[in-house]
Amino acid sequence: MKEVYLDYAATAPIDLDVKQAVDEANEKYFGNASSLHTIGQRAKGQMEQARETIARYINAAEANEVYFTSGGTESDNWAIKGIALAQMEKGKHIITSAIEHHAVLHACEFMEKMGFEVTYLPVARDGSVRIADLKAAIREDTILITIMAANNEIGTIQPIKEIGEIARKRGILFHTDAVQALGSMPLDVQAMQIDLMSISAHKVYGPKGVGAMYIKKGTEIENLMHGGAHELRRRAGTNNVPGIVGFGKAVELLKQNEAVYVAHYTQMRDYLRDRIENELDEVILNGHQEKRLPNNLNVSFAYVEGEALLLSLDMEGICVSTGSACSSGSLKPSHVIEALGLDENYLHGTVRFTVGRQTTKEDIDYTVDRLKSVIARLRSMSPLYKDSKNS
Ligand SMILES: *Cc1c(COP(=O)(O)O)cnc(C)c1O
């Protein structure tokens, strides 16, 4: 059966050039980057080259402002817990948004249990944080603003340059989760006045289990991992050199080809969007329609259940994701979809399509053709849909 992968925001397959670099590093650069001997230093050399590549790509002032971690989740946890612990003398208030990734939201909820206060900013119908809300939420004791660069479910890009400017002016640290943004939009930590930024390799066709955090020089942050002196004594643990080399290679590819990738994502996504809009009725496109990630299409179909749609598409070989998470036996829409304030009939029928480098026009045609019959079948079983047609 044909298989169509449209879940690139969950993870992307490793690029073959990246895989080759990882394989080579596993063989040739197996040394511990902290060892003083030649084989250790050879591995360190490769790691430092990757750091340099990534630092330059995000326009960090110095390569040493990039710290390697195990991924986006660790970077998000480190930013929030590390800043909270290091800055608690100044205050115990954190500002975030209602639609952050769980790595941010759950870390913030944990800090609430530790005695911190967190403001969760609501978002507009298009998923954007309102600058006026942010300004109103800032207090004397606010120590951190953490707002994602682009949302993983609905694709909305946040006004992070404006947020960075406000934070810097008020003397508040600004962290952004840029895991989805990396490779899809320009990221310049200096121009955007970012103090901390989380990124991850596997969302940009790199290996899984490796990521990084940009920490602006001079930022006081507590360690999350305690142990050896790795990563300038800030993140203990033997470096995942092959993973880091792969991350460096993945970013090098972005540097060379980002415009080509983005053009392809946009073309595939727009083709999918146009076919869905023209050939299906009672659909809503979620997220901001211009300020959005080029590879993301998030659609709510009235009178269908997202999970039923996902599973029906999976039976046709099509991999997508829903915004929902099964909790306590009831199908609850995700926190992101819930924050948008959708009409009840659309709330539960949300599906995310994310296209990638391997996506073809044939994939999209196959998907839309199957989608149409699946939607028709699911709606034919919905009493609410029948009622809406009879009234
Ligand atoms: C995937 C993702 C993460 C988590 O990154 P991992 O490397 O998988 O831990 C965090 N934030 C966003 C926005 C993501 O999309």
Tab-separated table of C-alpha atoms and ligand atoms in Angstrom:
chain	number	residue	atom	x	y	z
A	1	MET	CA	0.000	0.000	0.000
A	2	LYS	CA	1.084	3.567	-0.655
A	3	GLU	CA	2.439	5.325	2.432
A	4	VAL	CA	2.258	9.084	2.774
A	5	TYR	CA	4.011	10.763	5.681
A	6	LEU	CA	2.498	14.141	6.544
A	7	ASP	CA	3.717	14.443	10.117
A	8	TYR	CA	7.071	16.192	9.679
A	9	ALA	CA	6.385	18.423	12.677
A	10	ALA	CA	6.453	15.329	14.895
A	11	THR	CA	9.805	14.324	13.458
A	12	ALA	CA	11.593	14.268	10.123
A	13	PRO	CA	13.558	11.380	8.646
A	14	ILE	CA	17.302	11.845	8.847
A	15	ASP	CA	18.829	13.448	5.745
A	16	LEU	CA	21.153	10.983	4.013
A	17	ASP	CA	24.119	13.392	4.107
A	18	VAL	CA	23.477	13.868	7.815
A	19	LYS	CA	23.297	10.117	8.326
A	20	GLN	CA	26.627	9.743	6.582
A	21	ALA	CA	28.197	12.374	8.834
A	22	VAL	CA	26.782	10.614	11.933
A	23	ASP	CA	28.014	7.209	10.762
A	24	GLU	CA	31.462	8.604	10.088
A	25	ALA	CA	31.570	10.300	13.494
A	26	ASN	CA	30.533	7.052	15.196
A	27	GLU	CA	33.528	5.347	13.622
A	28	LYS	CA	36.169	8.044	13.541
A	29	TYR	CA	35.239	10.393	16.350
A	30	PHE	CA	34.297	7.976	19.100
A	31	GLY	CA	36.559	9.665	21.636
A	32	ASN	CA	35.249	11.416	24.741
A	33	ALA	CA	35.368	15.111	23.874
A	34	SER	CA	36.547	15.830	27.423
A	35	SER	CA	39.599	13.558	27.165
A	36	LEU	CA	42.898	15.346	26.847
A	37	HIS	CA	44.476	12.856	24.459
A	38	THR	CA	44.508	13.030	20.679
A	39	ILE	CA	41.470	10.840	20.095
A	40	GLY	CA	39.405	12.830	22.592
A	41	GLN	CA	40.525	16.133	21.134
A	42	ARG	CA	39.742	14.932	17.626
A	43	ALA	CA	36.136	14.362	18.703
A	44	LYS	CA	36.112	17.732	20.429
A	45	GLY	CA	37.301	19.395	17.227
A	46	GLN	CA	34.317	17.988	15.344
A	47	MET	CA	31.953	19.058	18.099
A	48	GLU	CA	33.326	22.597	18.151
A	49	GLN	CA	32.919	22.859	14.404
A	50	ALA	CA	29.229	21.968	14.780
A	51	ARG	CA	28.876	24.535	17.559
A	52	GLU	CA	30.411	27.172	15.322
A	53	THR	CA	28.059	26.296	12.428
A	54	ILE	CA	24.967	26.493	14.629
A	55	ALA	CA	26.124	29.684	16.376
A	56	ARG	CA	26.702	31.422	13.072
A	57	TYR	CA	23.384	30.244	11.689
A	58	ILE	CA	21.413	31.840	14.564
A	59	ASN	CA	23.789	34.825	14.641
A	60	ALA	CA	25.071	34.234	18.173
A	61	ALA	CA	27.906	36.609	19.034
A	62	GLU	CA	30.076	33.693	20.187
A	63	ALA	CA	30.091	29.948	19.530
A	64	ASN	CA	30.292	29.347	23.300
A	65	GLU	CA	26.775	30.687	23.692
A	66	VAL	CA	25.495	27.429	22.156
A	67	TYR	CA	25.141	24.534	24.633
A	68	PHE	CA	24.362	21.032	23.448
A	69	THR	CA	21.527	19.161	25.144
A	70	SER	CA	19.493	16.011	24.526
A	71	GLY	CA	16.808	17.918	22.592
A	72	GLY	CA	14.102	20.534	22.664
A	73	THR	CA	12.466	19.154	25.791
A	74	GLU	CA	15.644	19.371	27.833
A	75	SER	CA	16.418	22.853	26.536
A	76	ASP	CA	12.937	24.106	27.455
A	77	ASN	CA	13.142	22.573	30.935
A	78	TRP	CA	16.604	23.989	31.473
A	79	ALA	CA	15.601	27.494	30.404
A	80	ILE	CA	12.593	27.642	32.713
A	81	LYS	CA	13.848	25.782	35.777
A	82	GLY	CA	17.389	27.122	35.434
A	83	ILE	CA	16.347	30.755	35.161
A	84	ALA	CA	13.700	30.435	37.879
A	85	LEU	CA	16.245	28.983	40.312
A	86	ALA	CA	18.985	31.467	39.456
A	87	GLN	CA	16.772	34.571	39.511
A	88	MET	CA	14.362	33.847	42.375
A	89	GLU	CA	15.923	36.532	44.544
A	90	LYS	CA	14.713	39.072	41.983
A	91	GLY	CA	11.215	37.652	41.693
A	92	LYS	CA	9.081	34.595	41.220
A	93	HIS	CA	6.839	35.526	38.313
A	94	ILE	CA	7.009	33.939	34.853
A	95	ILE	CA	5.001	34.841	31.737
A	96	THR	CA	4.214	32.317	29.029
A	97	SER	CA	1.381	31.639	26.591
A	98	ALA	CA	-1.513	29.184	26.739
A	99	ILE	CA	-0.371	27.426	23.552
A	100	GLU	CA	3.220	26.517	24.353
A	101	HIS	CA	4.608	23.029	23.830
A	102	HIS	CA	4.114	20.769	26.843
A	103	ALA	CA	7.864	20.920	27.541
A	104	VAL	CA	7.327	24.593	28.409
A	105	LEU	CA	3.839	24.371	29.911
A	106	HIS	CA	4.548	21.439	32.188
A	107	ALA	CA	7.862	22.939	33.305
A	108	CYS	CA	5.971	26.138	34.180
A	109	GLU	CA	3.330	24.141	36.071
A	110	PHE	CA	6.130	22.440	37.990
A	111	MET	CA	7.566	25.829	38.945
A	112	GLU	CA	4.116	26.817	40.239
A	113	LYS	CA	4.309	23.854	42.589
A	114	MET	CA	7.706	25.192	43.700
A	115	GLY	CA	6.122	28.509	44.698
A	116	PHE	CA	6.458	30.528	41.504
A	117	GLU	CA	3.579	32.360	39.846
A	118	VAL	CA	2.913	31.902	36.143
A	119	THR	CA	0.752	34.007	33.821
A	120	TYR	CA	-0.533	32.063	30.815
A	121	LEU	CA	-1.339	34.646	28.134
A	122	PRO	CA	-4.426	33.905	26.041
A	123	VAL	CA	-4.139	34.050	22.257
A	124	ALA	CA	-6.222	35.647	19.511
A	125	ARG	CA	-8.380	33.513	17.212
A	126	ASP	CA	-5.381	33.175	14.840
A	127	GLY	CA	-3.153	31.936	17.663
A	128	SER	CA	-1.101	35.115	18.096
A	129	VAL	CA	-0.096	36.470	21.456
A	130	ARG	CA	-1.287	40.069	21.827
A	131	ILE	CA	1.442	42.541	22.725
A	132	ALA	CA	-0.983	44.529	24.877
A	133	ASP	CA	-1.708	41.426	26.972
A	134	LEU	CA	2.002	40.815	27.420
A	135	LYS	CA	2.657	44.386	28.536
A	136	ALA	CA	-0.235	44.236	30.978
A	137	ALA	CA	1.058	40.998	32.484
A	138	ILE	CA	4.554	42.310	33.272
A	139	ARG	CA	5.144	42.933	36.984
A	140	GLU	CA	7.991	44.152	39.154
A	141	ASP	CA	8.808	40.552	40.038
A	142	THR	CA	8.658	39.115	36.504
A	143	ILE	CA	11.932	37.299	35.848
A	144	LEU	CA	11.221	35.401	32.630
A	145	ILE	CA	9.074	35.619	29.504
A	146	THR	CA	8.931	32.339	27.591
A	147	ILE	CA	7.007	32.437	24.319
A	148	MET	CA	7.530	30.111	21.380
A	149	ALA	CA	8.738	31.408	18.023
A	150	ALA	CA	6.230	29.300	16.075
A	151	ASN	CA	3.523	26.914	17.210
A	152	ASN	CA	3.925	23.218	16.493
A	153	GLU	CA	0.211	22.498	16.079
A	154	ILE	CA	-1.257	25.453	14.205
A	155	GLY	CA	1.891	26.985	12.717
A	156	THR	CA	1.324	30.543	13.949
A	157	ILE	CA	4.502	32.629	14.175
A	158	GLN	CA	4.642	34.889	17.228
A	159	PRO	CA	5.953	38.469	17.191
A	160	ILE	CA	9.161	37.482	18.947
A	161	LYS	CA	11.188	40.497	17.844
A	162	GLU	CA	8.660	42.794	19.526
A	163	ILE	CA	8.530	40.561	22.587
A	164	GLY	CA	12.332	40.529	22.804
A	165	GLU	CA	12.429	44.292	22.633
A	166	ILE	CA	9.869	44.684	25.414
A	167	ALA	CA	11.615	42.125	27.617
A	168	ARG	CA	15.048	43.712	27.192
A	169	LYS	CA	13.682	47.185	27.908
A	170	ARG	CA	12.092	45.955	31.125
A	171	GLY	CA	15.168	43.983	32.166
A	172	ILE	CA	13.362	40.635	31.926
A	173	LEU	CA	14.965	37.550	30.383
A	174	PHE	CA	13.334	36.244	27.209
A	175	HIS	CA	13.351	32.568	26.260
A	176	THR	CA	11.853	31.266	23.041
A	177	ASP	CA	11.148	27.687	21.999
A	178	ALA	CA	12.282	27.816	18.375
A	179	VAL	CA	12.163	24.067	17.740
A	180	GLN	CA	9.557	24.385	14.973
A	181	ALA	CA	10.845	27.715	13.706
A	182	LEU	CA	14.378	26.491	12.978
A	183	GLY	CA	14.808	26.032	9.245
A	184	SER	CA	11.441	27.572	8.397
A	185	MET	CA	11.987	31.230	9.246
A	186	PRO	CA	14.965	33.489	9.954
A	187	LEU	CA	16.261	33.305	13.526
A	188	ASP	CA	18.678	35.972	14.676
A	189	VAL	CA	19.197	35.939	18.429
A	190	GLN	CA	20.831	39.358	18.452
A	191	ALA	CA	18.333	41.192	16.246
A	192	MET	CA	15.428	39.510	18.070
A	193	GLN	CA	16.932	40.286	21.506
A	194	ILE	CA	16.616	36.694	22.630
A	195	ASP	CA	18.377	35.612	25.826
A	196	LEU	CA	17.688	31.880	25.597
A	197	MET	CA	16.532	29.779	22.668
A	198	SER	CA	15.701	26.062	22.399
A	199	ILE	CA	16.340	24.111	19.201
A	200	SER	CA	16.315	20.419	18.293
A	201	ALA	CA	18.017	18.384	15.559
A	202	HIS	CA	15.364	15.826	14.641
A	203	LYS	CA	12.853	18.442	13.479
A	204	VAL	CA	15.378	19.620	10.865
A	205	TYR	CA	16.282	16.191	9.405
A	206	GLY	CA	19.008	15.615	11.974
A	207	PRO	CA	19.369	12.735	14.439
A	208	LYS	CA	17.007	12.250	17.388
A	209	GLY	CA	18.113	12.884	20.956
A	210	VAL	CA	20.242	15.952	20.368
A	211	GLY	CA	19.428	19.624	20.632
A	212	ALA	CA	20.878	22.851	21.847
A	213	MET	CA	20.190	25.942	23.842
A	214	TYR	CA	21.463	29.368	23.031
A	215	ILE	CA	22.260	31.231	26.248
A	216	LYS	CA	23.339	34.836	25.846
A	217	LYS	CA	26.720	35.474	27.415
A	218	GLY	CA	26.442	36.709	30.990
A	219	THR	CA	23.018	35.164	31.651
A	220	GLU	CA	22.790	33.670	35.127
A	221	ILE	CA	21.233	30.230	34.939
A	222	GLU	CA	21.247	27.250	37.283
A	223	ASN	CA	22.301	23.876	35.908
A	224	LEU	CA	19.754	21.160	35.235
A	225	MET	CA	22.302	18.360	34.959
A	226	HIS	CA	24.972	18.089	37.636
A	227	GLY	CA	28.141	16.111	37.113
A	228	GLY	CA	31.274	16.689	35.098
A	229	ALA	CA	32.599	19.903	33.626
A	230	HIS	CA	31.159	19.483	30.124
A	231	GLU	CA	29.687	22.405	28.179
A	232	LEU	CA	31.536	25.102	30.141
A	233	ARG	CA	30.414	23.461	33.413
A	234	ARG	CA	26.781	24.112	32.593
A	235	ARG	CA	25.519	20.801	31.229
A	236	ALA	CA	27.150	17.678	32.559
A	237	GLY	CA	27.311	14.410	30.648
A	238	THR	CA	29.606	12.929	28.022
A	239	ASN	CA	28.874	14.737	24.772
A	240	ASN	CA	26.864	12.931	22.119
A	241	VAL	CA	29.505	13.753	19.510
A	242	PRO	CA	27.971	11.804	16.588
A	243	GLY	CA	24.579	13.397	17.296
A	244	ILE	CA	26.149	16.836	17.584
A	245	VAL	CA	28.085	16.344	14.332
A	246	GLY	CA	24.799	15.335	12.688
A	247	PHE	CA	23.056	18.409	14.078
A	248	GLY	CA	25.869	20.563	12.684
A	249	LYS	CA	25.496	18.915	9.276
A	250	ALA	CA	21.716	19.400	9.334
A	251	VAL	CA	22.177	23.104	10.053
A	252	GLU	CA	24.827	23.382	7.354
A	253	LEU	CA	22.234	22.037	4.899
A	254	LEU	CA	19.780	24.676	6.100
A	255	LYS	CA	22.369	27.352	5.544
A	256	GLN	CA	22.891	26.151	1.969
A	257	ASN	CA	19.361	25.237	0.922
A	258	GLU	CA	16.835	26.809	3.264
A	259	ALA	CA	15.194	28.917	0.565
A	260	VAL	CA	14.727	25.855	-1.659
A	261	TYR	CA	13.271	23.791	1.197
A	262	VAL	CA	10.897	26.561	2.237
A	263	ALA	CA	9.724	27.100	-1.346
A	264	HIS	CA	8.963	23.373	-1.630
A	265	TYR	CA	7.119	23.248	1.719
A	266	THR	CA	5.071	26.285	0.748
A	267	GLN	CA	4.176	24.890	-2.662
A	268	MET	CA	3.069	21.518	-1.260
A	269	ARG	CA	1.204	23.039	1.687
A	270	ASP	CA	-0.602	25.588	-0.486
A	271	TYR	CA	-1.599	22.905	-2.977
A	272	LEU	CA	-3.027	20.784	-0.141
A	273	ARG	CA	-4.790	23.805	1.334
A	274	ASP	CA	-6.315	24.836	-2.001
A	275	ARG	CA	-7.589	21.356	-2.779
A	276	ILE	CA	-9.125	20.971	0.689
A	277	GLU	CA	-10.736	24.403	0.536
A	278	ASN	CA	-12.122	23.848	-2.963
A	279	GLU	CA	-13.285	20.269	-2.595
A	280	LEU	CA	-14.534	19.979	0.981
A	281	ASP	CA	-17.156	22.034	2.743
A	282	GLU	CA	-17.473	23.075	6.374
A	283	VAL	CA	-13.753	23.279	7.032
A	284	ILE	CA	-11.806	25.891	8.972
A	285	LEU	CA	-8.110	26.594	8.522
A	286	ASN	CA	-6.559	27.236	11.928
A	287	GLY	CA	-3.705	29.557	12.794
A	288	HIS	CA	-2.594	32.819	11.250
A	289	GLN	CA	-3.002	32.664	7.476
A	290	GLU	CA	0.112	34.707	6.606
A	291	LYS	CA	2.323	34.648	9.683
A	292	ARG	CA	2.627	30.886	9.715
A	293	LEU	CA	5.135	28.098	9.206
A	294	PRO	CA	5.473	27.172	5.524
A	295	ASN	CA	5.012	23.420	6.102
A	296	ASN	CA	1.991	23.457	8.407
A	297	LEU	CA	-1.694	23.134	7.604
A	298	ASN	CA	-4.098	22.706	10.504
A	299	VAL	CA	-7.698	22.038	9.560
A	300	SER	CA	-10.878	21.572	11.540
A	301	PHE	CA	-13.562	19.517	9.808
A	302	ALA	CA	-17.042	20.052	11.208
A	303	TYR	CA	-18.948	17.020	12.482
A	304	VAL	CA	-16.033	14.601	12.552
A	305	GLU	CA	-13.865	13.303	15.376
A	306	GLY	CA	-10.138	14.022	14.872
A	307	GLU	CA	-9.057	10.599	16.176
A	308	ALA	CA	-11.495	8.772	13.922
A	309	LEU	CA	-10.177	10.785	10.990
A	310	LEU	CA	-6.549	10.091	11.907
A	311	LEU	CA	-7.151	6.348	12.232
A	312	SER	CA	-9.188	6.172	9.024
A	313	LEU	CA	-6.422	7.983	7.129
A	314	ASP	CA	-3.845	5.686	8.697
A	315	MET	CA	-5.734	2.709	7.267
A	316	GLU	CA	-5.193	4.314	3.864
A	317	GLY	CA	-1.466	4.651	4.596
A	318	ILE	CA	-1.595	8.377	5.395
A	319	CYS	CA	0.147	9.590	8.563
A	320	VAL	CA	-1.147	12.834	10.091
A	321	SER	CA	-1.675	14.002	13.637
A	322	THR	CA	-4.513	15.468	15.659
A	323	GLY	CA	-4.312	18.222	18.153
A	324	SER	CA	-6.094	16.035	20.672
A	325	ALA	CA	-4.811	13.980	23.509
A	326	CYS	CA	-6.852	11.184	25.012
A	327	SER	CA	-7.331	11.948	28.654
A	328	SER	CA	-9.376	10.018	31.189
A	329	GLY	CA	-11.287	8.192	28.488
A	330	SER	CA	-12.751	11.326	26.972
A	331	LEU	CA	-11.513	12.839	23.733
A	332	LYS	CA	-10.406	16.299	24.691
A	333	PRO	CA	-9.192	18.777	22.094
A	334	SER	CA	-5.596	19.877	22.646
A	335	HIS	CA	-4.797	22.891	24.809
A	336	VAL	CA	-3.811	24.758	21.635
A	337	ILE	CA	-7.081	24.137	19.786
A	338	GLU	CA	-9.035	24.855	22.954
A	339	ALA	CA	-7.291	28.228	23.333
A	340	LEU	CA	-8.506	29.318	19.883
A	341	GLY	CA	-12.172	29.370	20.863
A	342	LEU	CA	-13.521	27.337	17.940
A	343	ASP	CA	-17.183	26.665	17.361
A	344	GLU	CA	-18.329	23.457	19.094
A	345	ASN	CA	-18.994	21.610	15.818
A	346	TYR	CA	-15.392	22.114	14.714
A	347	LEU	CA	-13.646	21.734	18.053
A	348	HIS	CA	-13.107	17.980	17.906
A	349	GLY	CA	-12.407	17.515	14.203
A	350	THR	CA	-8.930	18.958	13.992
A	351	VAL	CA	-6.077	17.436	12.014
A	352	ARG	CA	-2.551	18.698	11.443
A	353	PHE	CA	-0.843	18.065	8.106
A	354	THR	CA	2.861	18.900	7.968
A	355	VAL	CA	4.686	18.491	4.670
A	356	GLY	CA	8.422	17.985	4.204
A	357	ARG	CA	11.300	17.643	1.804
A	358	GLN	CA	10.089	14.276	0.517
A	359	THR	CA	6.452	15.310	-0.016
A	360	THR	CA	5.266	15.133	-3.632
A	361	LYS	CA	2.232	16.425	-5.497
A	362	GLU	CA	1.145	12.780	-5.922
A	363	ASP	CA	1.208	12.388	-2.122
A	364	ILE	CA	-1.108	15.364	-1.781
A	365	ASP	CA	-3.456	14.160	-4.527
A	366	TYR	CA	-3.674	10.713	-2.940
A	367	THR	CA	-4.293	12.292	0.480
A	368	VAL	CA	-7.072	14.607	-0.665
A	369	ASP	CA	-8.808	11.848	-2.620
A	370	ARG	CA	-8.861	9.548	0.418
A	371	LEU	CA	-9.687	12.414	2.750
A	372	LYS	CA	-12.828	13.222	0.782
A	373	SER	CA	-14.226	9.726	1.051
A	374	VAL	CA	-13.244	9.335	4.706
A	375	ILE	CA	-14.874	12.655	5.639
A	376	ALA	CA	-18.028	11.752	3.731
A	377	ARG	CA	-18.223	8.406	5.524
A	378	LEU	CA	-17.598	9.877	8.989
A	379	ARG	CA	-20.129	12.646	8.461
A	380	SER	CA	-22.732	10.184	7.222
A	381	MET	CA	-22.498	8.561	10.674
A	382	SER	CA	-22.875	11.842	12.566
A	383	PRO	CA	-26.384	12.629	13.811
A	384	LEU	CA	-25.341	16.270	14.290
A	385	TYR	CA	-24.306	16.502	10.658
A	386	LYS	CA	-27.660	15.066	9.507
A	387	ASP	CA	-29.525	17.488	11.781
A	388	SER	CA	-27.582	20.414	10.351
A	389	LYS	CA	-28.571	19.362	6.823
A	390	ASN	CA	-32.264	18.990	7.735
A	391	SER	CA	-32.687	22.271	9.540
B	1	LIG	C1	9.237	18.755	19.104
B	1	LIG	C2	9.128	19.991	19.925
B	1	LIG	C3	9.757	20.074	21.176
B	1	LIG	C4	10.477	18.911	21.802
B	1	LIG	O1	11.709	18.661	21.183
B	1	LIG	P1	12.397	17.227	21.382
B	1	LIG	O2	13.738	17.384	20.750
B	1	LIG	O3	11.523	16.248	20.659
B	1	LIG	O4	12.477	16.976	22.836
B	1	LIG	C5	9.653	21.255	21.875
B	1	LIG	N1	8.986	22.293	21.371
B	1	LIG	C6	8.389	22.261	20.176
B	1	LIG	C7	7.687	23.469	19.673
B	1	LIG	C8	8.433	21.103	19.416
B	1	LIG	O5	7.811	21.063	18.241
